[in-house]
XYZ file of C-alpha atoms in Angstrom:
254
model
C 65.687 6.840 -26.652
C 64.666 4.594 -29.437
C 63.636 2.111 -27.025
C 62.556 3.969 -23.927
C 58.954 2.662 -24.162
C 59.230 0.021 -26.511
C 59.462 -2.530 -23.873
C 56.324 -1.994 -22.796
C 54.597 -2.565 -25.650
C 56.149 -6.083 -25.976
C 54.829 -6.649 -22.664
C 51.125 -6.906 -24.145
C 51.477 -10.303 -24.801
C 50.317 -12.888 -22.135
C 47.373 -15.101 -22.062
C 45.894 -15.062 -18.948
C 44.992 -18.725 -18.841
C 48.965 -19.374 -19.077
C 51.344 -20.365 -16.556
C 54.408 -20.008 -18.342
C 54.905 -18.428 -21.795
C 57.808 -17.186 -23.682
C 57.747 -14.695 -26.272
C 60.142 -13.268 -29.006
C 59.236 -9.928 -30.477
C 61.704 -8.139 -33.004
C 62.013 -4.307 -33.216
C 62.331 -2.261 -36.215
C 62.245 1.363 -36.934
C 61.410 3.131 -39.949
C 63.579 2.465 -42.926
C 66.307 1.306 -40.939
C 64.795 -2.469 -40.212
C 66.226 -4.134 -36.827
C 67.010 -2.337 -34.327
C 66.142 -4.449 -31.317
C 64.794 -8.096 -29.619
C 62.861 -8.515 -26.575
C 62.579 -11.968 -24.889
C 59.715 -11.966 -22.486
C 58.651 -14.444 -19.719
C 55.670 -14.775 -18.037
C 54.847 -17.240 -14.997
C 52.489 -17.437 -12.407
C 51.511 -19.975 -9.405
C 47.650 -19.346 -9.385
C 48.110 -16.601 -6.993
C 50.737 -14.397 -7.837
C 52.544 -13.339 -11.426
C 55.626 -12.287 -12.467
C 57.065 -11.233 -16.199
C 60.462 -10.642 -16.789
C 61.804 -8.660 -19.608
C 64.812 -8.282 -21.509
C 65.807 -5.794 -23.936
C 68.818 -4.961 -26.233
C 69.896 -3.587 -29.396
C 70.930 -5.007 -32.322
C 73.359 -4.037 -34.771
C 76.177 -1.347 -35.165
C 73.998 1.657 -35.524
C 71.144 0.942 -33.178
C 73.957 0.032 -30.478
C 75.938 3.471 -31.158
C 72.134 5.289 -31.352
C 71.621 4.135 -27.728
C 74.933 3.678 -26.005
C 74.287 -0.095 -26.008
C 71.164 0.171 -24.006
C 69.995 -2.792 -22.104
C 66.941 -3.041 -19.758
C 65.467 -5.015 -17.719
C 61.574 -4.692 -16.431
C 59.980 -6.753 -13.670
C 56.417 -6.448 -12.889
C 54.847 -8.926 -9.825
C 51.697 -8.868 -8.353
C 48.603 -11.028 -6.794
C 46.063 -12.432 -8.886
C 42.478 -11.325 -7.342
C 39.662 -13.429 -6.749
C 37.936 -12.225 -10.189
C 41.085 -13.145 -12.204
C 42.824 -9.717 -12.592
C 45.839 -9.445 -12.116
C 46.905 -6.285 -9.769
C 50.565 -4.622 -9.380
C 52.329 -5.117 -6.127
C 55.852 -4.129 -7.438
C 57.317 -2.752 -10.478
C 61.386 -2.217 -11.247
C 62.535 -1.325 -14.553
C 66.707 -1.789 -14.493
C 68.747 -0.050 -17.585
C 71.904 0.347 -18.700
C 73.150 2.696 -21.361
C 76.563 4.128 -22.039
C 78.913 4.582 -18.560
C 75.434 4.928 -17.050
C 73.325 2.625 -14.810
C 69.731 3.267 -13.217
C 66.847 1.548 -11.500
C 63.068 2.645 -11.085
C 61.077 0.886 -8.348
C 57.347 1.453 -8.204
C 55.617 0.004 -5.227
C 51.955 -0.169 -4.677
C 50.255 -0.259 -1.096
C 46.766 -1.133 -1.716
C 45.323 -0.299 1.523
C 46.596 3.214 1.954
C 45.998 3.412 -1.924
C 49.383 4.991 -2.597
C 52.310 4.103 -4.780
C 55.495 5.484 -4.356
C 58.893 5.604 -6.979
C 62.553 5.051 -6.391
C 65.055 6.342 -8.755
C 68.566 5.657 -8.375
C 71.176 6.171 -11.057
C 74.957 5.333 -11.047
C 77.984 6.321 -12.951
C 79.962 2.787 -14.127
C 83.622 2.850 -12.807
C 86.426 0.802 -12.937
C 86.730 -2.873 -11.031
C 82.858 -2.147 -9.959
C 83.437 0.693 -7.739
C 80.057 2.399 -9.313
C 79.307 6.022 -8.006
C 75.976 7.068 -7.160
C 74.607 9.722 -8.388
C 71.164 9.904 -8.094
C 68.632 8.560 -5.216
C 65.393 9.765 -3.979
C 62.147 8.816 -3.560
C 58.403 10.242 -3.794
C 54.828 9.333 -3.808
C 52.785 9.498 -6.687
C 49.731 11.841 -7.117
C 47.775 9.087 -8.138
C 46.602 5.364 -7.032
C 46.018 2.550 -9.857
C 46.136 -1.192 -9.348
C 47.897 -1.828 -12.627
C 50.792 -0.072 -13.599
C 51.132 -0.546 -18.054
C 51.843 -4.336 -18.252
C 49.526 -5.438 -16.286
C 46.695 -3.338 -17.418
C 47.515 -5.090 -20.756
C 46.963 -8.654 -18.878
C 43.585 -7.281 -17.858
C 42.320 -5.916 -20.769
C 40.637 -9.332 -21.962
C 38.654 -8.739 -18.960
C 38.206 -5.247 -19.182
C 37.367 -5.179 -22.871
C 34.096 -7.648 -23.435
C 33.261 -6.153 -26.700
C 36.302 -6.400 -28.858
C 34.427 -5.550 -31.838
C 32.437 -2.668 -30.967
C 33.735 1.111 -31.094
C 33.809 2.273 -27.483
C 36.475 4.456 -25.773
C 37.895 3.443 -22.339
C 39.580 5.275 -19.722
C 42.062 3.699 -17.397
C 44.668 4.312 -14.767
C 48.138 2.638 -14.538
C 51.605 3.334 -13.082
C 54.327 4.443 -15.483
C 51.715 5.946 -17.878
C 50.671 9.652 -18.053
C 52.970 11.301 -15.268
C 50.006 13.002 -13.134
C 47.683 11.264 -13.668
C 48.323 7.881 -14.630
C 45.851 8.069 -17.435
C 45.682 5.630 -20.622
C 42.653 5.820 -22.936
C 42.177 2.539 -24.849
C 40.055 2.835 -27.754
C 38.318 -0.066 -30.514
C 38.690 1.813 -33.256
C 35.332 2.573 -36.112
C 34.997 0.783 -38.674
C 36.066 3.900 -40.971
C 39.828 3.334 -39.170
C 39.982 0.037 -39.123
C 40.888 0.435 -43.007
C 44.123 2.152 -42.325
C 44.828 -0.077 -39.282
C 44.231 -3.385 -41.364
C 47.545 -1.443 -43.647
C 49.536 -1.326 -41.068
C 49.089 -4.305 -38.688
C 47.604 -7.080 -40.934
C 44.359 -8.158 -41.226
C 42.470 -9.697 -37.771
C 41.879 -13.026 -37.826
C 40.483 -16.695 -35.785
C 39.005 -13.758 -32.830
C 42.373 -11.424 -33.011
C 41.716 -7.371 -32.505
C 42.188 -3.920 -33.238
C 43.229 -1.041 -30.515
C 44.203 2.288 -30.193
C 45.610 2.802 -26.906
C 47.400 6.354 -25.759
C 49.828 6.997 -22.734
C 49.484 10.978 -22.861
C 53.329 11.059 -22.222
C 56.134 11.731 -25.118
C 57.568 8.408 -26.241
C 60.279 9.313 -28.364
C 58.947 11.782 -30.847
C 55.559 10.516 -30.276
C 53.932 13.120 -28.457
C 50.718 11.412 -27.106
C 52.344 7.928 -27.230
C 49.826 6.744 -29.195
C 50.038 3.130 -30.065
C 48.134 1.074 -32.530
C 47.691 -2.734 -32.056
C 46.577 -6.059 -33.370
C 45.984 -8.224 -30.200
C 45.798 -12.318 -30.845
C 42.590 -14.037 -29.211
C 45.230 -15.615 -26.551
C 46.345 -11.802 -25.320
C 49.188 -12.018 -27.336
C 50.023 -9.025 -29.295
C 50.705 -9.497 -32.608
C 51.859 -6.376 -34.301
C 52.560 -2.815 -32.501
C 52.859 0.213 -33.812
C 54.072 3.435 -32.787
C 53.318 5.878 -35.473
C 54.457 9.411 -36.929
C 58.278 9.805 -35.479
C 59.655 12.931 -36.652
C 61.624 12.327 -39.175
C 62.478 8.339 -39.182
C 59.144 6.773 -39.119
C 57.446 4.040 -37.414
C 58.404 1.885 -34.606
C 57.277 -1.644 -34.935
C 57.014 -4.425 -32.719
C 57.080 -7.685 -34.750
C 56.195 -11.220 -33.079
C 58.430 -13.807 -34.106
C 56.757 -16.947 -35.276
């Protein structure tokens, strides 16, 4: 559960004049300290992107915490004539104790749906999985981002890095309904607190506040504070007020 959502936060990381980056982030939570990597890559061909995400956990506790949870998150898509990138497909594969799922979210841009897959096995011997779960249903909402790649667009989106204004976006894999995500550049009255947290900005890095309106973990908003780099490279995450353990933190390795 730890690291449910964590992945996507590491996803905020890609410059979108890059055609191939790699990125390292480390995980920690609360007084505990490591708990998990993420090794990211990002690629694209001037017309179409893919990242490709893996995630794991790290030491004794944080492996027995999430029944050695691995995942796996693949986001591809078109890049539009403007420079945004939009969502075509995105599968996010796990695997956690004798358990094994997939999510698929596809997006059809000219009927303006998106539909999701979920299929979830039980692990057996010699490969002879079970399946346990499969169906599949349309979303009541259309976006042409789902969370990663709203954080690839949000150079674009976001002219005025420096100036308090709140946003209001859509994206698959964010609030269930709805698909809403409110981004917010914080006043300069937060940025105090902010500054403690994720470092001080600096050479054009920035300050966000952006919320999910879904639980992650104990989180009940998901709200997520972040120093973004100049390049669209995140440079610090945090996930604030879990009950009881205290923050998550996404760390980019140097």
């Amino acid at each position: 559960m730890i690291f449910k959502w964590v992945v996507l936060w590491s996803l905020l990381i890609i410059s979108l004049e890059a055609k191939k980056i790699v990125v390292d982030y480390v995980v920690e939570f609360g007084v505990i300290g490591q708990v998990g990597k993420v090794h990211t890559l990002y690629s694209d061909d001037n017309a179409h992107y893919i990242i490709d995400t893996n995630l794991s956990a790290v030491g004794m506790l944080a492996q027995k915490m999430t029944h050695h949870l691995k995942e796996r998150h693949i986001c591809k898509g078109f890049i539009s004539k403007d420079g945004t990138r939009v969502v075509t497909r995105y599968q996010m594969i796990k695997s956690y104790g004798k358990y094994k799922s997939t999510t698929i979210y596809k997006v059809n841009h000219q009927s303006k749906k998106v539909t999701k897959q979920y299929i979830k096995w039980e692990k057996r011997d010699k490969g002879k999985d079970k399946k346990i779960l499969d169906y599949t249903y349309t979303l009541g909402y259309y976006a042409r981002s789902d969370m990663v790649t709203l954080f690839l667009n949000l150079d674009h989106y976001i002219q005025h890095k420096n100036k308090p204004k709140h946003y209001i976006f859509k994206a698959v894999g964010a609030d269930r309904e709805k698909g809403r995500v409110d981004v917010r550049i914080p006043r300069k009255k937060e940025t105090m607190m902010m500054k403690s947290l994720l470092g001080v900005p600096k050479n054009g890095e920035w300050l966000m506040n952006l919320v999910m309106h879904r639980q992650l973990y104990h989180s009940k908003k998901g709200e997520l504070m972040v120093r973004m780099g100049k390049d669209g490279i995140v440079q610090k995450a945090v996930l604030k007020d879990i009950l009881f353990f205290g923050d998550i933190r996404i760390i980019k390795k140097n």
